[in-house]
Amino acid sequence: MIKRRTLIKSAAVAALGAPALSSLAQQTVTLKFHTFMAPMSNVWLNMHKAWMVKVEKESGGRIKFEGYPAMQLGGTPVQLYDQAKDGVVDIIWTLPGNTAGRFPRVEVFELPFMMNNAEATSKAFWEYVQTMAPDEFKDTQVLALHVHGPGMFHTKDRQVKTAADLKGLKVRGPTRQITKMLGYLGATPVGMPLPGIPDALSKGTIDGAVIPWEVVPSVKVQELTKFHSEFDPAGGALYTTTFVMAMNKAKYNSLPPDLKKIIDNNSGLETSAWLGKVQQTGDIAGRQSAVDRKNTIYTIPSADAQEFRRKAALVEVEWMEDMNKRGFDGRKLLDTARALIVKHGKAAPTAAKAAPKKP
């Protein structure tokens, strides 16, 4: 009799619990995605929105996104990472370098002439953080880590062919390592987030900027400058910038297991590689926008790039010394990053193939 009552009670509990379990299985969630990129930019349309559409589809519509480009939810690009950390928004995409020195170990990928291939370097970046800097982004759930294609010079009134041509030019740089590099190359470096470039060029606050081809149309740099100086891929890329796509940890942990798995399936090494590849592929259209305006494009030969490498080498030395002072092995971090880039390396699209070079 006691056994029968126990079975009846267990069945009743199970019946009462069934709706709750069913409800959990059908739970939907809406996530706010916030970034500084313009709503018509390659990054927003072909990377961020494409990623959100993929996640929504794979979740059967149980994950939905509210997308907010151009800082539409308020704040500044510098505050984006903390917006995810503090739960102001659910997911952000930003530059770690916007907060100078906060993520020091990942700056290795922003050192001069580290890369040429965004897809390979993005894979290297992801693996490097997992193995060499697992606590660098500990305050958030990191979804992807990647870089853009080769960075280059865009100037209003003077073509840059040698480092000497940078003397006296005020040039915008995105992060502390890149602004240091610009200083050693002879320019007057001006640090500012991407959205500030058009106004600064228009007002003469800066004479030029370093950005990859891909982002040129979104900030109208092809209209605000006349000269562009890219590097022959054989000589390496002048620089790249690191990006992080991160989610609020509490929001991630609150997801039911099946939805968490959807997010996990769209995170990690392959997602990082895809973001890097799509961003560098955008270099082709970005370059074409300057060609269409009949701007002057100069490709710095591999031999001439050696002068830039020599002058910029101090950035690498200073970064390793800084890492050593922080208690890390700077040389080991640098060697590991380079080895990972080689490990993941393969051919990538280059903007230089999109149109004939101009002298």
CSV table of C-alpha atoms in Angstrom, one decimal:
chain,number,residue,atom,x,y,z
A,1,MET,CA,0.0,0.0,0.0
A,2,ILE,CA,2.8,2.4,1.0
A,3,LYS,CA,4.6,1.5,-2.2
A,4,ARG,CA,1.5,2.3,-4.3
A,5,ARG,CA,1.0,5.7,-2.6
A,6,THR,CA,4.7,6.5,-3.3
A,7,LEU,CA,4.2,5.7,-7.0
A,8,ILE,CA,1.0,7.8,-7.2
A,9,LYS,CA,2.8,10.7,-5.5
A,10,SER,CA,5.8,10.4,-7.9
A,11,ALA,CA,3.5,10.3,-10.9
A,12,ALA,CA,1.7,13.4,-9.6
A,13,VAL,CA,5.0,15.2,-9.1
A,14,ALA,CA,6.1,14.2,-12.6
A,15,ALA,CA,2.8,15.4,-14.1
A,16,LEU,CA,3.2,18.8,-12.4
A,17,GLY,CA,6.8,19.1,-13.5
A,18,ALA,CA,6.1,18.2,-17.1
A,19,PRO,CA,4.7,21.6,-18.0
A,20,ALA,CA,7.7,23.3,-16.5
A,21,LEU,CA,10.1,21.1,-18.4
A,22,SER,CA,8.1,21.7,-21.6
A,23,SER,CA,8.1,25.4,-20.9
A,24,LEU,CA,11.9,25.3,-20.4
A,25,ALA,CA,12.3,23.4,-23.7
A,26,GLN,CA,10.3,26.0,-25.6
A,27,GLN,CA,11.8,29.1,-23.8
A,28,THR,CA,12.7,31.9,-26.1
A,29,VAL,CA,15.2,34.7,-25.5
A,30,THR,CA,15.8,38.1,-27.1
A,31,LEU,CA,19.4,39.3,-27.1
A,32,LYS,CA,20.6,42.9,-27.6
A,33,PHE,CA,23.6,43.2,-29.9
A,34,HIS,CA,25.5,46.5,-29.7
A,35,THR,CA,28.4,47.9,-31.6
A,36,PHE,CA,29.9,51.1,-33.1
A,37,MET,CA,29.9,50.0,-36.7
A,38,ALA,CA,27.7,51.9,-39.2
A,39,PRO,CA,24.4,50.2,-40.3
A,40,MET,CA,25.5,50.1,-43.9
A,41,SER,CA,29.1,48.8,-43.2
A,42,ASN,CA,30.4,45.5,-44.5
A,43,VAL,CA,31.0,44.5,-40.9
A,44,TRP,CA,27.4,45.1,-39.8
A,45,LEU,CA,25.7,43.7,-42.9
A,46,ASN,CA,27.9,40.7,-43.8
A,47,MET,CA,29.4,39.7,-40.4
A,48,HIS,CA,27.1,40.8,-37.5
A,49,LYS,CA,23.7,40.5,-39.2
A,50,ALA,CA,24.7,37.3,-41.0
A,51,TRP,CA,25.8,35.8,-37.7
A,52,MET,CA,22.6,36.8,-36.0
A,53,VAL,CA,20.5,35.4,-38.8
A,54,LYS,CA,22.4,32.1,-38.6
A,55,VAL,CA,21.9,31.8,-34.9
A,56,GLU,CA,18.2,32.6,-35.1
A,57,LYS,CA,17.7,30.0,-37.9
A,58,GLU,CA,19.5,27.3,-36.0
A,59,SER,CA,17.5,28.0,-32.9
A,60,GLY,CA,14.2,27.6,-34.7
A,61,GLY,CA,13.5,31.2,-33.9
A,62,ARG,CA,13.8,30.7,-30.1
A,63,ILE,CA,16.8,33.0,-30.1
A,64,LYS,CA,16.0,36.5,-31.5
A,65,PHE,CA,18.2,39.5,-31.8
A,66,GLU,CA,17.7,43.2,-31.5
A,67,GLY,CA,20.6,44.7,-33.4
A,68,TYR,CA,21.9,48.2,-32.5
A,69,PRO,CA,24.7,49.5,-34.8
A,70,ALA,CA,26.3,53.0,-34.5
A,71,MET,CA,26.1,53.0,-30.7
A,72,GLN,CA,22.3,53.4,-30.8
A,73,LEU,CA,21.9,52.2,-27.2
A,74,GLY,CA,24.2,55.0,-26.0
A,75,GLY,CA,27.7,55.3,-24.6
A,76,THR,CA,30.9,55.4,-26.6
A,77,PRO,CA,32.9,52.7,-28.4
A,78,VAL,CA,35.4,52.7,-25.4
A,79,GLN,CA,32.5,51.6,-23.1
A,80,LEU,CA,31.3,48.6,-25.2
A,81,TYR,CA,33.2,45.9,-23.4
A,82,ASP,CA,31.9,47.0,-20.0
A,83,GLN,CA,28.4,47.2,-21.3
A,84,ALA,CA,28.6,43.5,-21.9
A,85,LYS,CA,30.4,42.8,-18.7
A,86,ASP,CA,27.8,44.8,-16.6
A,87,GLY,CA,24.8,43.5,-18.5
A,88,VAL,CA,23.8,46.8,-20.0
A,89,VAL,CA,23.6,44.9,-23.3
A,90,ASP,CA,23.8,41.2,-24.0
A,91,ILE,CA,26.4,41.0,-26.8
A,92,ILE,CA,29.0,43.5,-28.1
A,93,TRP,CA,31.6,43.6,-30.8
A,94,THR,CA,34.5,46.0,-30.3
A,95,LEU,CA,38.3,46.6,-30.3
A,96,PRO,CA,40.1,45.4,-27.1
A,97,GLY,CA,42.5,48.2,-28.0
A,98,ASN,CA,39.9,50.9,-27.4
A,99,THR,CA,40.8,50.6,-23.7
A,100,ALA,CA,44.6,51.1,-23.8
A,101,GLY,CA,46.5,48.5,-21.8
A,102,ARG,CA,43.5,46.7,-20.4
A,103,PHE,CA,44.1,43.6,-22.5
A,104,PRO,CA,47.9,43.7,-22.9
A,105,ARG,CA,48.7,40.1,-24.0
A,106,VAL,CA,46.4,40.2,-27.1
A,107,GLU,CA,48.2,43.4,-28.3
A,108,VAL,CA,50.8,41.0,-29.8
A,109,PHE,CA,48.7,40.7,-32.9
A,110,GLU,CA,48.7,44.5,-33.4
A,111,LEU,CA,52.5,44.7,-33.5
A,112,PRO,CA,53.9,45.9,-36.9
A,113,PHE,CA,54.1,43.4,-39.8
A,114,MET,CA,52.7,40.5,-37.8
A,115,MET,CA,50.3,39.2,-40.4
A,116,ASN,CA,48.9,39.2,-44.0
A,117,ASN,CA,46.0,36.8,-43.7
A,118,ALA,CA,43.0,37.7,-41.5
A,119,GLU,CA,41.5,34.2,-41.6
A,120,ALA,CA,44.7,32.5,-40.5
A,121,THR,CA,45.5,35.2,-37.9
A,122,SER,CA,42.0,35.1,-36.5
A,123,LYS,CA,42.5,31.3,-35.9
A,124,ALA,CA,45.8,32.0,-34.3
A,125,PHE,CA,44.3,34.8,-32.1
A,126,TRP,CA,41.6,32.4,-30.8
A,127,GLU,CA,44.1,29.6,-30.0
A,128,TYR,CA,46.5,32.1,-28.5
A,129,VAL,CA,44.0,33.4,-26.0
A,130,GLN,CA,42.9,29.9,-25.0
A,131,THR,CA,46.5,28.8,-24.4
A,132,MET,CA,48.4,31.9,-23.4
A,133,ALA,CA,45.9,34.4,-22.1
A,134,PRO,CA,42.8,32.5,-20.9
A,135,ASP,CA,41.9,35.1,-18.3
A,136,GLU,CA,42.3,38.2,-20.6
A,137,PHE,CA,38.5,38.3,-21.1
A,138,LYS,CA,37.4,36.5,-18.0
A,139,ASP,CA,34.6,39.0,-17.2
A,140,THR,CA,32.6,38.0,-20.3
A,141,GLN,CA,31.7,34.9,-22.3
A,142,VAL,CA,33.9,35.3,-25.4
A,143,LEU,CA,32.2,34.2,-28.6
A,144,ALA,CA,34.8,35.1,-31.2
A,145,LEU,CA,38.2,36.8,-31.6
A,146,HIS,CA,39.5,38.0,-34.9
A,147,VAL,CA,41.4,40.6,-36.9
A,148,HIS,CA,40.9,42.6,-40.1
A,149,GLY,CA,42.9,42.5,-43.3
A,150,PRO,CA,46.1,44.5,-43.9
A,151,GLY,CA,46.0,48.1,-42.5
A,152,MET,CA,47.3,50.9,-44.7
A,153,PHE,CA,47.7,54.7,-45.1
A,154,HIS,CA,44.9,57.0,-46.4
A,155,THR,CA,46.0,60.7,-46.7
A,156,LYS,CA,44.4,63.9,-47.9
A,157,ASP,CA,47.2,65.9,-49.5
A,158,ARG,CA,50.4,63.8,-49.6
A,159,GLN,CA,51.2,60.3,-51.0
A,160,VAL,CA,53.1,58.1,-48.6
A,161,LYS,CA,55.8,56.1,-50.4
A,162,THR,CA,58.5,56.1,-47.7
A,163,ALA,CA,58.5,56.6,-44.0
A,164,ALA,CA,60.0,60.1,-44.6
A,165,ASP,CA,56.7,61.1,-46.3
A,166,LEU,CA,54.9,60.7,-42.9
A,167,LYS,CA,56.9,63.5,-41.3
A,168,GLY,CA,54.6,66.3,-40.1
A,169,LEU,CA,51.4,64.4,-40.9
A,170,LYS,CA,48.8,64.0,-38.2
A,171,VAL,CA,47.6,60.4,-38.7
A,172,ARG,CA,44.9,58.6,-36.8
A,173,GLY,CA,45.6,55.2,-35.2
A,174,PRO,CA,43.1,52.8,-33.6
A,175,THR,CA,45.1,51.4,-30.6
A,176,ARG,CA,48.1,52.2,-28.5
A,177,GLN,CA,50.5,49.9,-30.3
A,178,ILE,CA,49.6,51.3,-33.7
A,179,THR,CA,49.8,54.9,-32.5
A,180,LYS,CA,53.2,54.1,-31.1
A,181,MET,CA,54.2,52.7,-34.5
A,182,LEU,CA,53.0,55.8,-36.3
A,183,GLY,CA,55.2,57.9,-34.0
A,184,TYR,CA,58.3,55.8,-34.7
A,185,LEU,CA,57.6,56.1,-38.4
A,186,GLY,CA,57.7,59.9,-38.1
A,187,ALA,CA,54.0,60.8,-38.1
A,188,THR,CA,52.2,62.7,-35.3
A,189,PRO,CA,49.9,60.0,-34.0
A,190,VAL,CA,46.3,60.8,-33.1
A,191,GLY,CA,44.4,58.1,-31.3
A,192,MET,CA,40.6,57.9,-32.0
A,193,PRO,CA,37.8,55.4,-32.5
A,194,LEU,CA,36.7,54.7,-36.1
A,195,PRO,CA,33.5,56.8,-36.0
A,196,GLY,CA,35.6,60.0,-35.4
A,197,ILE,CA,37.6,59.8,-38.6
A,198,PRO,CA,35.2,61.6,-41.0
A,199,ASP,CA,34.8,64.7,-38.8
A,200,ALA,CA,38.5,64.8,-38.0
A,201,LEU,CA,39.5,64.6,-41.7
A,202,SER,CA,36.9,67.2,-42.7
A,203,LYS,CA,38.1,69.7,-40.0
A,204,GLY,CA,41.8,69.0,-40.6
A,205,THR,CA,42.3,67.6,-37.1
A,206,ILE,CA,44.1,64.8,-38.9
A,207,ASP,CA,45.8,64.6,-42.3
A,208,GLY,CA,45.2,60.9,-42.7
A,209,ALA,CA,44.3,57.6,-41.1
A,210,VAL,CA,45.4,54.0,-41.1
A,211,ILE,CA,42.5,51.6,-41.7
A,212,PRO,CA,42.0,48.5,-43.9
A,213,TRP,CA,40.4,48.9,-47.3
A,214,GLU,CA,37.3,47.1,-46.1
A,215,VAL,CA,36.1,49.9,-43.8
A,216,VAL,CA,36.9,52.8,-46.2
A,217,PRO,CA,33.3,53.2,-47.6
A,218,SER,CA,31.6,53.1,-44.2
A,219,VAL,CA,33.5,56.2,-43.0
A,220,LYS,CA,33.7,57.8,-46.5
A,221,VAL,CA,37.5,57.9,-46.5
A,222,GLN,CA,37.6,57.5,-50.3
A,223,GLU,CA,35.8,60.8,-50.5
A,224,LEU,CA,37.8,62.6,-47.8
A,225,THR,CA,41.3,61.6,-48.9
A,226,LYS,CA,43.0,61.5,-52.3
A,227,PHE,CA,45.9,59.1,-51.7
A,228,HIS,CA,46.1,55.5,-50.5
A,229,SER,CA,49.3,53.6,-49.8
A,230,GLU,CA,49.1,49.8,-49.5
A,231,PHE,CA,51.9,47.3,-49.0
A,232,ASP,CA,52.9,44.6,-51.4
A,233,PRO,CA,51.6,41.3,-49.6
A,234,ALA,CA,55.1,39.9,-50.1
A,235,GLY,CA,56.4,42.5,-47.6
A,236,GLY,CA,53.8,41.8,-45.0
A,237,ALA,CA,51.0,44.0,-43.7
A,238,LEU,CA,51.7,47.2,-41.9
A,239,TYR,CA,49.4,46.2,-39.0
A,240,THR,CA,46.1,44.7,-38.1
A,241,THR,CA,43.6,45.3,-35.2
A,242,THR,CA,42.1,42.8,-32.9
A,243,PHE,CA,38.3,42.5,-32.3
A,244,VAL,CA,36.3,40.6,-29.6
A,245,MET,CA,32.6,39.5,-29.8
A,246,ALA,CA,31.6,38.9,-26.2
A,247,MET,CA,28.4,38.1,-24.3
A,248,ASN,CA,27.3,39.0,-20.8
A,249,LYS,CA,28.2,36.0,-18.7
A,250,ALA,CA,25.1,35.9,-16.6
A,251,LYS,CA,22.9,36.1,-19.7
A,252,TYR,CA,24.8,33.2,-21.3
A,253,ASN,CA,24.6,31.1,-18.2
A,254,SER,CA,20.8,31.7,-17.9
A,255,LEU,CA,20.2,30.1,-21.3
A,256,PRO,CA,18.6,26.6,-21.4
A,257,PRO,CA,21.1,24.0,-22.4
A,258,ASP,CA,19.9,23.6,-26.0
A,259,LEU,CA,20.1,27.3,-26.7
A,260,LYS,CA,23.4,27.6,-25.0
A,261,LYS,CA,24.6,24.9,-27.4
A,262,ILE,CA,23.4,27.0,-30.4
A,263,ILE,CA,25.5,29.9,-29.2
A,264,ASP,CA,28.5,27.5,-28.6
A,265,ASN,CA,28.1,26.1,-32.1
A,266,ASN,CA,28.5,29.7,-33.4
A,267,SER,CA,31.4,30.6,-31.3
A,268,GLY,CA,35.1,29.7,-31.2
A,269,LEU,CA,37.9,29.1,-33.6
A,270,GLU,CA,35.9,28.5,-36.8
A,271,THR,CA,33.5,31.5,-36.1
A,272,SER,CA,36.6,33.6,-35.5
A,273,ALA,CA,38.1,32.5,-38.8
A,274,TRP,CA,34.9,33.2,-40.7
A,275,LEU,CA,34.7,36.7,-39.3
A,276,GLY,CA,38.3,37.4,-40.3
A,277,LYS,CA,37.8,36.0,-43.7
A,278,VAL,CA,34.6,38.0,-44.4
A,279,GLN,CA,36.2,41.2,-43.2
A,280,GLN,CA,39.3,40.8,-45.4
A,281,THR,CA,37.2,39.8,-48.4
A,282,GLY,CA,35.5,43.2,-48.0
A,283,ASP,CA,38.9,44.8,-48.8
A,284,ILE,CA,38.2,44.2,-52.5
A,285,ALA,CA,35.0,46.4,-52.6
A,286,GLY,CA,36.6,49.0,-50.3
A,287,ARG,CA,39.6,49.4,-52.7
A,288,GLN,CA,37.3,49.6,-55.6
A,289,SER,CA,35.5,52.5,-54.0
A,290,ALA,CA,38.8,54.5,-54.2
A,291,VAL,CA,39.5,53.3,-57.8
A,292,ASP,CA,36.0,54.5,-58.8
A,293,ARG,CA,36.8,58.0,-57.6
A,294,LYS,CA,40.1,58.0,-59.5
A,295,ASN,CA,42.1,58.4,-56.3
A,296,THR,CA,45.8,57.6,-56.4
A,297,ILE,CA,46.8,54.2,-55.1
A,298,TYR,CA,50.4,53.4,-54.5
A,299,THR,CA,51.7,49.9,-53.6
A,300,ILE,CA,54.8,50.1,-51.4
A,301,PRO,CA,57.3,47.4,-52.8
A,302,SER,CA,58.5,44.7,-50.5
A,303,ALA,CA,62.0,46.1,-50.6
A,304,ASP,CA,60.9,49.6,-49.5
A,305,ALA,CA,58.8,48.0,-46.7
A,306,GLN,CA,62.1,47.2,-44.9
A,307,GLU,CA,62.5,50.9,-43.9
A,308,PHE,CA,59.0,50.8,-42.3
A,309,ARG,CA,59.9,47.5,-40.5
A,310,ARG,CA,63.2,48.9,-39.2
A,311,LYS,CA,61.7,52.1,-37.8
A,312,ALA,CA,58.7,50.3,-36.3
A,313,ALA,CA,60.7,47.5,-34.6
A,314,LEU,CA,61.0,49.5,-31.4
A,315,VAL,CA,57.2,48.9,-30.8
A,316,GLU,CA,57.9,45.2,-30.6
A,317,VAL,CA,60.8,45.6,-28.2
A,318,GLU,CA,58.8,47.9,-25.9
A,319,TRP,CA,55.9,45.6,-25.9
A,320,MET,CA,58.0,42.6,-24.8
A,321,GLU,CA,59.6,44.7,-22.1
A,322,ASP,CA,56.1,45.8,-20.9
A,323,MET,CA,55.0,42.1,-20.8
A,324,ASN,CA,58.1,41.2,-18.8
A,325,LYS,CA,57.3,43.9,-16.3
A,326,ARG,CA,53.7,42.6,-15.9
A,327,GLY,CA,55.1,39.2,-15.1
A,328,PHE,CA,54.7,37.5,-18.5
A,329,ASP,CA,57.4,36.2,-20.8
A,330,GLY,CA,57.2,38.7,-23.7
A,331,ARG,CA,59.4,36.8,-26.0
A,332,LYS,CA,57.4,33.6,-25.5
A,333,LEU,CA,54.1,35.4,-26.1
A,334,LEU,CA,55.5,36.9,-29.4
A,335,ASP,CA,57.1,33.6,-30.6
A,336,THR,CA,53.8,31.7,-29.8
A,337,ALA,CA,51.7,34.2,-31.7
A,338,ARG,CA,53.9,34.1,-34.8
A,339,ALA,CA,54.1,30.3,-34.7
A,340,LEU,CA,50.3,30.0,-34.5
A,341,ILE,CA,49.9,32.4,-37.5
A,342,VAL,CA,52.2,30.2,-39.5
A,343,LYS,CA,50.4,27.1,-38.3
A,344,HIS,CA,47.0,28.4,-39.5
A,345,GLY,CA,48.4,30.2,-42.6
A,346,LYS,CA,47.0,29.8,-46.1
A,347,ALA,CA,46.2,32.0,-49.1
A,348,ALA,CA,43.7,34.8,-48.6
A,349,PRO,CA,42.0,37.4,-50.9
A,350,THR,CA,43.9,40.6,-51.4
A,351,ALA,CA,42.4,43.9,-52.4
A,352,ALA,CA,45.3,44.5,-54.8
A,353,LYS,CA,43.8,42.0,-57.2
A,354,ALA,CA,40.6,43.9,-57.5
A,355,ALA,CA,41.9,46.6,-59.8
A,356,PRO,CA,45.1,47.7,-61.6
A,357,LYS,CA,47.8,49.4,-59.5
A,358,LYS,CA,48.4,53.1,-60.1
A,359,PRO,CA,52.0,54.4,-60.0
